[in-house]
Amino acid sequence: MVQDGSSKNGTPTGNSSPHLARSKAQDQHEWYEEERKALLQELETEKRKLAAVFERAPAFMAILRGKNHVFEMVNTAYYQLVGHRDIIGKAVIEAIPEVKEQGYIEPLDTVLATGTPFIGTEMKIGLQRVPNGAVEERYVNFVYEPLRDTENKQIGIVAHGYDVTDQVVARQKAEQLALQLEQQARIFDVTLTALKDFVYTFDTAGRFTYANSPLLELLGITLDEIIGKNFHELPYPEELATLLQTQIALVVTTSKTVTDETSYTSPTGVRGYYEYIFVPVFDNEKKVMLVAGSTRDITARKQLESQKDEFMGIVSHELKTPVTSLKAFTQVLQYRFAQAGDEKSAALLGKMDVQINKLTGLIGDLLDVTKIEGGKLQFNEADFSFDELVAEIVEEIQRTTNKHTIEKVGSTNKTVFGDKDRIGQVISNMLTNAIKYSPHANKIIVKTIADKDNVTLCVQDFGVGIPKERQQQIFERFYRVSGNDTISGIGLGLYISAEIIKRQHGKIWVESEQGKGSTFCFSLPVQREKIQ
Amino acid sequence: MSKKKIMVAEDDIGILEAMQIMLEDAGYEVITTVDGQTVQDVTEDLPDVLLLDIWMSGMDGTEICQHLKSQPRTQHIPIILCSANKDTQKLAKECGADDFIMKPFEMMDFLNKVKKYAGVIYS
């Protein structure tokens, strides 16, 4: 336009012709025009590039303008943070109303007023990211920076930052876990201290890595003093130290638990009897990483046990004394009545004698149980003919019953090495049980078989039977087939039998069907020494 | 002909009396004592068989047995050790007794055992 005007005025410019001048101005104009277009295009490209960068930045960004902080521009990350909603052209309070009073608006005002940037670190923000959804808690690191005009006056704010929720939550979790762990360790430690038992751990080389205070007190040393030491380096007698170290090594190599008992006298002279257990602790690869153990003072229990054993021994001996004379007098009387021809009275006294024998049996059982419990059941072992023993016992028991016929099947032709009396006691117990628990049957079958190394004896009755779930229990102490109160017996017999067979290196078992009867069996190695 | 003489050393009066009746009914002459020391010191009037309880008041029957078996004057006397103890057999063997009987006992077993060592009732 300027050039146009000057050309209309016709002012000649130098010696150039007006045509020439005009075309020069025109050229220049076109050139400028093209230049401007190119620049504008370049600017547009740059702007787009910038917008793309802004858009794709991993950080969230928002440009807010004016004192109401109106959203002018936000990027994808920002939408991801606050949720996709219509916010452009709206004031912050209006666009994201839930942030009111969360401490995000005031800093905006301050930055706008002062021009000083605001930095927020791991600030919590509650955002309703889905319309009508619940307010979600997020954590953000961000900066509010002032946006200035050409006169350097704050006209808006650039807010940018990162959503650090995942990191914060993870860290909080870790912190919480650490706290819990510490608390647990404390609880653990206090609990172990309150315990009377000794609790401790060893590394795989058998050195202490922990011991609770009761053990430390007994040994009269501190935790620092015990850690890293093995039993040889602590106040333990050489023999015991060697045993304990061997047992720890065994746990490490076999991954199996070791339990044992020992007596021990502490450096201060405390004498006691202790039972202990060493257990393996495995790492993630199922390898033994350490050995944990606990020790219990069982001195009082041992004393009581031995007192009980002694007491029971005396009691059963004392009981046997009057029973002996009672039986003797009964038999004298029975004999005298028989001599005088009073068979009825003699028979009555015979019945009395049978009852006395039962009483004697019970006293014997009581004594046996006491011996088993005290680990004092003795065996007098020798070679004996198994078939002869079976015949002897069958004959003896047959004499006690008129109702049942004991049928003998098979033979073993074996000489067995073991305690004949005790094994006889087992057979006798099985037969009396068979009679006792088959009151409506009249047959009992005793079957014996042998293979190269073992003899097996089975006693089959056709009586009440034992339900499957109880078949294991019956070899336990004081168990009795219940639901049949008319049958006597305190159930010590099978417990004693099981113990005898176990100690004679045999096996005992039962097969039974309720209502149809039971078959009790045991098998014994013929010549133990030779097999071993 | 005099009757065979059986000495019963037993500290329980009931058992002592019952044994005495059984033996007397069977035709033996019976001497009884509840005192272990009496048995240990027996020199005169020796019995043909001695029935000896293990738990004598204040004395151990097996020791008495060992003592008698060590003395020339008494070592020939058959001794039957009596006890309620299940290990009676073992104890009898250890102290040199000739036999044992477990309490309570069957009368016939008891009499048969005595007969075995006393021989016939009259000598």
XYZ file of C-alpha atoms in Angstrom:
655
model
C 0.000 0.000 0.000
C 2.779 2.396 0.853
C 4.447 1.586 -2.389
C 1.156 2.017 -4.179
C 0.648 5.468 -2.752
C 4.112 6.670 -3.615
C 3.707 5.537 -7.192
C 0.403 7.456 -7.507
C 2.058 10.594 -6.353
C 4.373 10.067 -9.305
C 7.475 11.146 -7.493
C 10.340 10.194 -9.698
C 13.062 8.367 -8.035
C 16.384 8.970 -9.555
C 16.898 8.319 -13.160
C 14.918 5.165 -13.281
C 11.768 5.206 -15.315
C 8.454 5.094 -13.397
C 7.650 1.795 -15.117
C 10.865 0.331 -14.024
C 10.433 1.648 -10.455
C 6.965 0.333 -10.279
C 7.948 -3.143 -11.383
C 10.783 -3.171 -8.866
C 8.398 -2.312 -6.066
C 6.054 -4.944 -7.277
C 8.794 -7.549 -7.295
C 9.765 -6.584 -3.788
C 6.237 -6.837 -2.620
C 5.831 -10.272 -4.073
C 9.100 -11.335 -2.613
C 8.056 -10.124 0.848
C 4.730 -11.772 0.418
C 6.352 -15.083 -0.414
C 8.849 -14.662 2.365
C 6.040 -13.981 4.809
C 4.123 -17.011 3.657
C 7.166 -19.188 4.007
C 7.826 -17.816 7.461
C 4.231 -18.305 8.460
C 4.361 -21.842 7.150
C 7.568 -22.453 9.057
C 6.010 -20.938 12.170
C 2.997 -23.163 11.713
C 5.251 -26.197 11.354
C 7.205 -25.211 14.455
C 4.003 -24.565 16.316
C 2.689 -27.986 15.310
C 5.973 -29.552 16.313
C 5.797 -27.773 19.641
C 2.187 -28.795 20.077
C 3.133 -32.356 19.257
C 5.962 -32.257 21.780
C 3.605 -30.703 24.317
C 1.021 -33.284 23.495
C 3.272 -36.300 23.641
C 5.388 -35.257 26.600
C 5.508 -37.965 29.292
C 4.972 -35.272 31.864
C 1.532 -33.787 32.283
C 1.249 -30.138 31.277
C -1.431 -27.508 31.444
C -1.467 -23.841 30.553
C -3.760 -21.765 32.697
C -4.574 -18.183 31.942
C -5.870 -15.289 33.977
C -6.708 -14.908 37.617
C -9.364 -17.590 37.429
C -6.793 -19.994 36.006
C -8.686 -20.865 32.877
C -7.433 -23.961 31.056
C -5.977 -22.937 27.744
C -4.119 -26.064 26.807
C -3.531 -29.487 28.368
C -1.757 -32.550 27.071
C -2.701 -36.225 26.963
C -0.812 -36.979 30.162
C -2.869 -34.318 31.878
C -6.083 -35.905 30.703
C -4.772 -39.227 31.913
C -4.236 -37.728 35.332
C -7.525 -35.900 35.797
C -9.693 -38.049 33.607
C -11.115 -37.207 30.242
C -13.434 -34.318 30.749
C -14.303 -31.039 29.136
C -11.909 -28.582 30.737
C -10.580 -26.260 28.017
C -11.859 -22.714 28.493
C -13.014 -23.434 32.014
C -11.633 -22.142 35.296
C -9.845 -24.729 37.418
C -12.509 -24.626 40.133
C -15.181 -25.237 37.565
C -13.275 -27.841 35.546
C -11.944 -29.907 38.415
C -14.201 -28.951 41.329
C -12.979 -31.753 43.623
C -9.514 -30.191 44.032
C -11.015 -27.264 45.916
C -9.527 -27.163 49.401
C -6.927 -29.763 48.516
C -4.261 -27.063 48.514
C -3.837 -26.733 44.764
C -5.674 -23.437 44.049
C -3.921 -21.205 46.602
C -0.423 -21.823 45.175
C -1.804 -20.922 41.724
C -2.952 -17.569 43.098
C 0.406 -17.031 44.789
C 2.462 -17.882 41.716
C 0.329 -15.596 39.607
C 0.681 -12.778 42.119
C 4.387 -13.142 42.948
C 5.875 -14.800 39.904
C 7.736 -17.258 42.128
C 7.376 -20.870 40.967
C 5.770 -23.427 43.280
C 7.088 -26.953 43.584
C 4.892 -29.747 44.934
C 6.527 -33.009 45.948
C 4.510 -36.202 46.307
C 1.409 -34.175 46.991
C -1.746 -36.135 47.456
C -4.628 -35.252 45.171
C -8.128 -36.644 45.145
C -9.506 -36.826 41.599
C -12.825 -37.917 40.243
C -11.341 -39.438 37.110
C -14.581 -41.000 35.921
C -17.804 -38.950 35.866
C -19.850 -39.745 38.981
C -17.127 -42.175 40.033
C -15.384 -42.333 43.370
C -12.686 -39.840 44.242
C -9.363 -41.549 43.587
C -6.215 -40.768 45.480
C -3.156 -39.971 43.372
C 0.266 -38.543 44.154
C 1.981 -35.934 41.988
C 5.333 -34.169 41.662
C 4.754 -30.861 39.879
C 5.791 -27.256 39.252
C 3.660 -24.152 38.763
C 5.646 -21.707 36.682
C 4.481 -18.248 35.800
C 3.634 -17.508 32.178
C 4.684 -13.939 31.321
C 3.699 -11.513 28.613
C 6.140 -9.359 26.642
C 6.269 -6.894 29.535
C 7.283 -9.680 31.876
C 3.985 -9.560 33.709
C 2.451 -12.834 34.958
C -0.561 -13.610 32.822
C -0.918 -17.283 33.501
C 0.663 -20.455 34.795
C 2.301 -23.458 33.242
C 1.661 -26.496 35.427
C 3.729 -29.566 34.661
C 4.760 -32.645 36.506
C 4.477 -36.378 36.918
C 1.949 -38.784 38.358
C 4.099 -40.611 40.917
C 1.265 -42.594 42.539
C 2.742 -46.011 41.743
C 6.129 -45.157 43.191
C 4.610 -43.573 46.289
C 2.260 -46.479 46.909
C 5.071 -48.971 46.387
C 7.317 -47.062 48.735
C 4.585 -46.725 51.355
C 3.961 -50.446 51.105
C 7.640 -51.191 51.528
C 7.812 -48.846 54.489
C 4.781 -50.456 56.043
C 6.238 -53.900 55.473
C 9.512 -52.873 57.017
C 7.630 -51.519 59.995
C 5.591 -54.683 60.320
C 8.710 -56.762 60.025
C 10.403 -54.774 62.727
C 7.333 -55.048 64.912
C 7.150 -58.783 64.342
C 10.785 -59.181 65.174
C 10.161 -57.260 68.384
C 7.094 -59.335 69.269
C 9.044 -62.463 68.428
C 11.929 -61.458 70.615
C 9.743 -60.485 73.570
C 7.730 -63.689 73.212
C 10.832 -65.825 73.092
C 12.153 -64.055 76.145
C 8.905 -64.682 78.002
C 9.153 -68.355 77.140
C 10.696 -70.693 79.673
C 11.948 -72.967 76.899
C 15.262 -72.322 75.237
C 14.940 -71.220 71.632
C 17.898 -70.817 69.322
C 19.168 -71.083 65.774
C 22.400 -72.346 64.233
C 24.010 -71.701 60.896
C 24.711 -74.738 58.738
C 28.148 -75.059 60.333
C 26.465 -75.527 63.712
C 27.319 -72.139 65.178
C 24.775 -70.166 67.207
C 23.095 -67.346 65.311
C 20.492 -66.643 67.989
C 19.628 -67.714 71.516
C 16.786 -66.420 73.676
C 17.446 -65.038 77.127
C 16.445 -68.112 79.181
C 19.293 -70.075 77.546
C 21.697 -67.156 77.865
C 20.807 -66.863 81.543
C 21.397 -70.563 82.152
C 24.799 -70.367 80.461
C 25.561 -67.026 82.089
C 26.599 -65.322 78.850
C 25.305 -62.590 76.544
C 23.823 -62.890 73.068
C 26.965 -61.323 71.566
C 29.080 -63.921 73.323
C 27.108 -66.905 72.073
C 26.729 -65.838 68.435
C 29.232 -67.537 66.152
C 30.143 -70.209 68.714
C 29.501 -73.939 68.603
C 28.885 -76.180 71.624
C 32.581 -77.036 71.940
C 33.308 -73.357 72.588
C 30.615 -73.081 75.252
C 30.295 -74.574 78.745
C 29.234 -78.052 77.640
C 30.856 -81.369 78.520
C 32.895 -82.677 75.584
C 30.736 -85.738 74.995
C 27.465 -83.796 74.954
C 28.934 -81.070 72.742
C 30.051 -83.710 70.227
C 26.610 -85.348 70.258
C 24.810 -82.027 69.747
C 27.112 -80.925 66.921
C 26.659 -84.296 65.230
C 22.894 -83.989 65.493
C 22.904 -80.465 64.020
C 25.081 -81.689 61.154
C 22.615 -84.532 60.648
C 19.725 -82.059 60.318
C 21.734 -80.085 57.740
C 22.659 -83.134 55.658
C 19.396 -85.097 55.887
C 16.877 -82.219 56.227
C 15.270 -84.288 58.952
C 14.216 -83.271 62.437
C 16.174 -84.602 65.402
C 14.660 -84.995 68.866
C 16.449 -86.239 71.947
C 16.800 -85.902 75.683
C 19.805 -85.169 77.808
C 20.815 -84.268 81.311
C 22.887 -81.140 81.733
C 24.494 -79.220 84.563
C 24.900 -75.496 84.005
C 28.075 -73.547 84.915
C 26.237 -72.294 88.009
C 25.407 -75.840 89.045
C 21.777 -76.072 87.905
C 21.178 -79.758 87.253
C 18.361 -80.655 84.933
C 16.942 -83.025 82.412
C 16.077 -81.579 79.025
C 14.326 -82.628 75.856
C 15.178 -80.829 72.636
C 14.319 -80.689 68.975
C 16.430 -79.498 66.043
C 14.517 -78.665 62.850
C 15.777 -77.601 59.428
C 14.802 -74.190 58.038
C 14.799 -74.159 54.245
C 15.623 -71.397 51.780
C 13.716 -70.820 48.522
C 15.677 -73.599 46.834
C 14.639 -76.071 49.548
C 18.154 -76.200 50.863
C 18.776 -76.114 54.603
C 19.642 -72.516 55.378
C 19.757 -72.814 59.156
C 18.808 -75.109 61.990
C 16.280 -73.927 64.557
C 15.823 -75.605 67.886
C 14.109 -75.523 71.209
C 14.874 -77.147 74.511
C 12.474 -77.829 77.332
C 13.350 -78.426 80.936
C 11.632 -81.710 81.800
C 13.349 -82.281 85.139
C 10.109 -82.037 87.096
C 8.310 -84.299 84.641
C 11.085 -86.879 84.773
C 10.981 -86.856 88.557
C 7.218 -87.263 88.526
C 7.457 -90.026 85.964
C 9.952 -91.974 87.973
C 7.890 -91.398 91.119
C 4.829 -92.614 89.257
C 6.654 -95.670 87.934
C 7.938 -96.471 91.385
C 4.493 -95.913 92.858
C 2.835 -98.130 90.271
C 5.428 -100.788 90.848
C 4.773 -100.764 94.558
C 1.011 -100.618 94.086
C 0.898 -103.593 91.754
C 3.231 -105.590 93.978
C 1.137 -104.697 96.995
C -2.008 -105.697 95.136
C -0.507 -109.013 94.135
C 0.215 -109.970 97.727
C -3.415 -110.248 98.934
C -4.440 -111.662 95.554
C -1.857 -114.409 96.013
C -3.246 -115.513 99.368
C -6.840 -115.042 98.162
C -6.126 -117.329 95.235
C -4.308 -119.822 97.411
C -7.142 -120.008 99.958
C -9.719 -120.287 97.168
C -7.872 -123.224 95.664
C -7.415 -124.913 99.028
C -11.154 -124.584 99.638
C -12.003 -125.758 96.130
C -9.786 -128.791 96.656
C -11.296 -129.556 100.065
C -14.885 -129.273 98.768
C -13.987 -131.526 95.856
C -12.443 -134.038 98.278
C -15.612 -133.938 100.413
C -17.737 -134.590 97.338
C -19.389 -131.145 97.311
C -18.916 -130.556 93.577
C -21.310 -127.559 93.437
C -19.358 -125.575 96.006
C -16.111 -126.609 94.370
C -17.409 -125.295 91.015
C -18.359 -121.983 92.612
C -14.880 -121.639 94.005
C -13.537 -122.496 90.558
C -15.458 -119.526 89.195
C -14.033 -117.373 91.919
C -10.579 -118.533 90.913
C -11.209 -117.478 87.286
C -12.115 -113.980 88.513
C -8.994 -113.829 90.629
C -7.000 -114.720 87.526
C -8.616 -111.835 85.679
C -7.705 -109.528 88.505
C -4.143 -110.809 88.365
C -4.105 -110.155 84.619
C -5.221 -106.572 85.116
C -2.607 -105.947 87.771
C -0.033 -107.376 85.384
C -1.246 -105.091 82.586
C -1.025 -102.105 84.875
C 2.535 -102.970 85.722
C 3.398 -103.538 82.062
C 1.984 -100.178 81.027
C 3.996 -98.536 83.757
C 7.097 -100.280 82.487
C 6.389 -99.299 78.882
C 5.876 -95.673 79.881
C 9.035 -95.709 81.905
C 10.946 -97.390 79.079
C 11.659 -100.302 81.402
C 9.920 -103.166 79.628
C 12.473 -105.959 79.710
C 12.797 -108.824 77.279
C 14.331 -112.207 77.998
C 15.131 -113.491 74.557
C 15.927 -117.011 73.475
C 15.160 -119.445 70.646
C 11.776 -121.141 70.937
C 9.387 -123.141 68.759
C 6.683 -120.817 67.522
C 4.194 -123.612 66.816
C 4.600 -125.055 70.299
C 3.969 -121.664 71.854
C 0.827 -121.171 69.763
C -0.468 -124.651 70.702
C 0.235 -123.993 74.371
C -1.591 -120.656 74.455
C -4.530 -121.905 72.370
C -4.960 -124.817 74.763
C -4.768 -122.547 77.780
C -7.350 -120.099 76.442
C -9.608 -122.890 75.165
C -9.876 -124.071 78.777
C -11.429 -120.721 79.777
C -14.347 -120.878 77.337
C -17.103 -123.379 76.720
C -18.858 -121.296 74.097
C -16.078 -120.743 71.581
C -14.052 -123.303 69.702
C -10.585 -122.130 68.768
C -9.685 -123.602 65.394
C -6.003 -123.781 64.514
C -5.038 -123.462 60.846
C -1.540 -123.866 59.430
C 1.873 -124.153 61.008
C 5.202 -122.390 60.676
C 7.832 -125.018 61.620
C 9.988 -122.122 62.722
C 12.261 -121.488 65.639
C 11.887 -117.867 66.607
C 14.373 -115.793 68.566
C 12.518 -113.577 71.017
C 10.804 -113.327 74.398
C 8.535 -116.357 74.439
C 6.482 -115.229 77.447
C 5.880 -111.775 76.036
C 4.937 -113.091 72.594
C 2.678 -115.630 74.322
C 1.098 -112.712 76.168
C 0.264 -111.088 72.806
C -1.341 -114.280 71.424
C -3.240 -114.746 74.664
C -4.453 -111.141 74.546
C -5.646 -111.502 70.946
C -7.533 -114.690 71.819
C -9.193 -113.276 74.947
C -10.214 -110.211 72.959
C -11.637 -112.417 70.195
C -13.753 -114.250 72.786
C -14.730 -111.057 74.532
C -15.793 -109.200 71.386
C -17.734 -112.034 69.699
C -20.355 -112.909 72.308
C -22.770 -114.279 69.693
C -20.299 -116.359 67.724
C -18.839 -119.759 68.590
C -15.745 -119.972 66.450
C -12.354 -118.318 66.491
C -9.728 -119.077 63.871
C -6.008 -118.918 64.598
C -3.994 -118.979 61.414
C -0.205 -119.198 61.307
C 2.014 -118.937 58.267
C 5.694 -118.369 57.647
C 7.925 -117.205 54.870
C 11.710 -117.262 54.795
C 12.208 -114.489 57.322
C 8.929 -114.018 59.174
C 6.194 -115.814 61.036
C 2.676 -114.374 60.935
C -0.192 -115.169 63.245
C -3.782 -114.026 62.731
C -6.716 -114.381 65.111
C -10.074 -114.064 63.397
C -13.329 -113.582 65.240
C -16.911 -113.191 64.004
C -17.955 -110.525 66.447
C -18.792 -106.841 66.676
C -15.909 -105.608 64.525
C -14.279 -102.207 64.552
C -15.217 -99.248 62.333
C -12.469 -98.291 59.882
C -11.782 -94.893 61.410
C -11.029 -96.474 64.772
C -8.799 -99.285 63.616
C -5.587 -97.389 64.228
C -6.682 -96.023 67.599
C -7.238 -99.412 69.141
C -3.509 -99.935 69.621
C -3.375 -96.744 71.632
C -3.481 -96.547 75.370
C -6.854 -96.949 77.114
C -8.826 -97.349 73.923
C -11.831 -99.608 73.968
C -14.386 -100.423 71.294
C -17.201 -98.164 72.438
C -20.941 -98.425 72.014
C -20.975 -101.768 73.724
C -21.011 -101.188 77.428
C -21.571 -104.793 78.317
C -18.043 -105.708 77.302
C -15.437 -105.299 79.971
C -11.787 -104.482 79.857
C -9.900 -101.237 80.148
C -8.189 -101.790 76.837
C -4.620 -102.000 78.050
C -3.997 -105.336 76.382
C -3.694 -104.180 72.786
C -1.542 -101.261 73.747
C 0.810 -103.618 75.566
C 0.696 -106.114 72.670
C 1.541 -103.415 70.125
C 4.455 -102.301 72.277
C 5.743 -105.855 72.710
C 5.556 -106.579 68.962
C 7.193 -103.254 68.153
C 10.014 -103.926 70.589
C 10.402 -107.419 69.138
C 10.865 -105.755 65.717
C 7.575 -107.069 64.349
C 4.396 -105.569 62.975
C 0.859 -105.647 64.363
C -2.321 -104.761 62.494
C -6.032 -105.345 62.283
C -8.491 -105.960 59.488
C -12.085 -105.548 60.486
C -15.567 -104.950 59.240
C -18.169 -103.622 61.617
C -20.702 -106.290 62.501
C -18.780 -109.050 60.761
C -15.735 -109.460 62.940
C -12.072 -108.632 63.239
C -8.800 -110.267 62.323
C -5.836 -109.255 64.450
C -2.417 -110.189 63.108
C 1.210 -109.806 63.971
C 4.353 -110.832 62.184
C 7.785 -111.309 63.687
C 11.231 -111.746 62.205
C 12.329 -115.336 62.776
C 16.010 -114.808 63.467
C 16.579 -111.145 64.034
C 20.312 -111.339 64.565
C 20.845 -113.252 61.347
C 18.755 -110.844 59.297
C 20.553 -107.831 60.692
C 9.206 -142.614 108.621
C 9.305 -138.911 109.058
C 7.612 -136.347 106.915
C 9.628 -134.215 104.510
C 10.261 -130.811 105.973
C 9.527 -127.646 104.007
C 10.600 -124.230 105.237
C 8.507 -121.295 104.049
C 10.101 -117.865 104.435
C 7.537 -115.250 103.553
C 6.760 -111.918 105.164
C 3.073 -111.825 104.249
C 1.085 -113.733 106.848
C -1.774 -114.501 104.454
C 0.451 -116.123 101.847
C 2.457 -117.859 104.538
C -0.654 -119.391 106.055
C -2.092 -120.423 102.683
C 1.160 -122.101 101.666
C 1.332 -123.854 105.019
C -2.199 -125.256 104.643
C -1.530 -126.428 101.095
C 1.690 -128.141 102.081
C 0.239 -129.674 105.234
C -2.805 -130.904 103.304
C -0.326 -132.495 100.921
C 1.368 -134.219 103.844
C 4.491 -132.156 104.465
C 5.856 -130.892 107.724
C 6.040 -127.105 107.471
C 8.225 -124.637 109.309
C 7.391 -120.988 108.692
C 9.176 -117.751 109.311
C 8.525 -114.132 108.465
C 12.062 -113.127 109.325
C 14.816 -113.255 106.766
C 17.553 -113.374 109.369
C 16.195 -116.657 110.768
C 16.562 -118.255 107.360
C 20.051 -116.919 106.875
C 21.164 -118.280 110.242
C 19.577 -121.714 109.906
C 22.100 -124.351 110.910
C 20.116 -126.889 112.884
C 17.051 -128.733 111.788
C 17.647 -128.090 108.093
C 14.609 -128.279 105.778
C 14.368 -130.551 102.727
C 13.162 -127.653 100.593
C 13.249 -123.897 101.191
C 10.564 -121.651 99.727
C 12.027 -118.178 99.804
C 10.300 -114.877 99.129
C 12.378 -112.222 97.361
C 11.013 -109.262 99.274
C 11.590 -110.261 102.872
C 11.132 -107.449 105.357
C 14.447 -105.737 105.631
C 16.290 -108.363 103.614
C 16.745 -109.314 100.016
C 15.740 -112.932 99.380
C 18.287 -113.278 96.588
C 21.086 -112.359 99.006
C 19.858 -114.940 101.508
C 19.781 -117.466 98.679
C 23.338 -116.618 97.642
C 24.492 -116.887 101.243
C 22.909 -120.297 101.795
C 24.254 -121.583 98.510
C 27.754 -120.481 99.556
C 27.663 -122.324 102.877
C 28.776 -125.970 102.900
C 26.136 -126.863 105.448
C 23.232 -125.422 103.486
C 24.262 -125.398 99.862
C 22.532 -128.710 99.169
C 19.095 -127.440 100.224
C 16.877 -126.911 97.173
C 15.675 -123.311 97.123
C 12.545 -122.201 95.296
C 12.432 -118.445 94.925
C 8.929 -116.931 95.161
C 7.961 -113.535 93.914
C 5.333 -111.442 92.201
C 8.134 -109.968 90.130
C 8.053 -110.789 86.432
C 11.815 -111.173 86.458
C 11.704 -113.919 89.078
C 13.117 -116.471 86.678
C 16.116 -114.298 85.908
C 16.677 -113.421 89.560
C 16.448 -117.077 90.562
C 19.076 -118.012 88.035
C 21.359 -115.199 89.190
C 21.268 -116.083 92.886
C 21.710 -119.800 92.331
C 18.185 -120.849 93.322
C 17.036 -124.219 92.015
C 13.675 -123.003 90.799
C 11.164 -120.184 91.054
C 7.434 -119.692 91.429
C 5.510 -116.621 90.373
C 2.831 -115.158 92.602
C -0.069 -115.579 92.341
C 0.317 -119.266 91.542
C -1.812 -122.284 90.740
C -1.930 -124.674 93.693
C -1.098 -127.687 91.559
C 1.909 -125.970 89.979
C 3.099 -125.031 93.419
C 2.732 -128.507 94.873
C 4.294 -130.151 91.829
C 7.321 -127.936 92.115
C 7.783 -128.688 95.808
C 7.339 -132.393 95.128
C 9.962 -132.219 92.403
C 12.603 -131.099 94.931
C 11.330 -132.818 98.077
C 10.871 -136.149 96.377
C 8.317 -138.396 98.042
C 6.444 -136.904 100.948
C 7.791 -139.398 103.501
C 11.437 -140.213 103.803
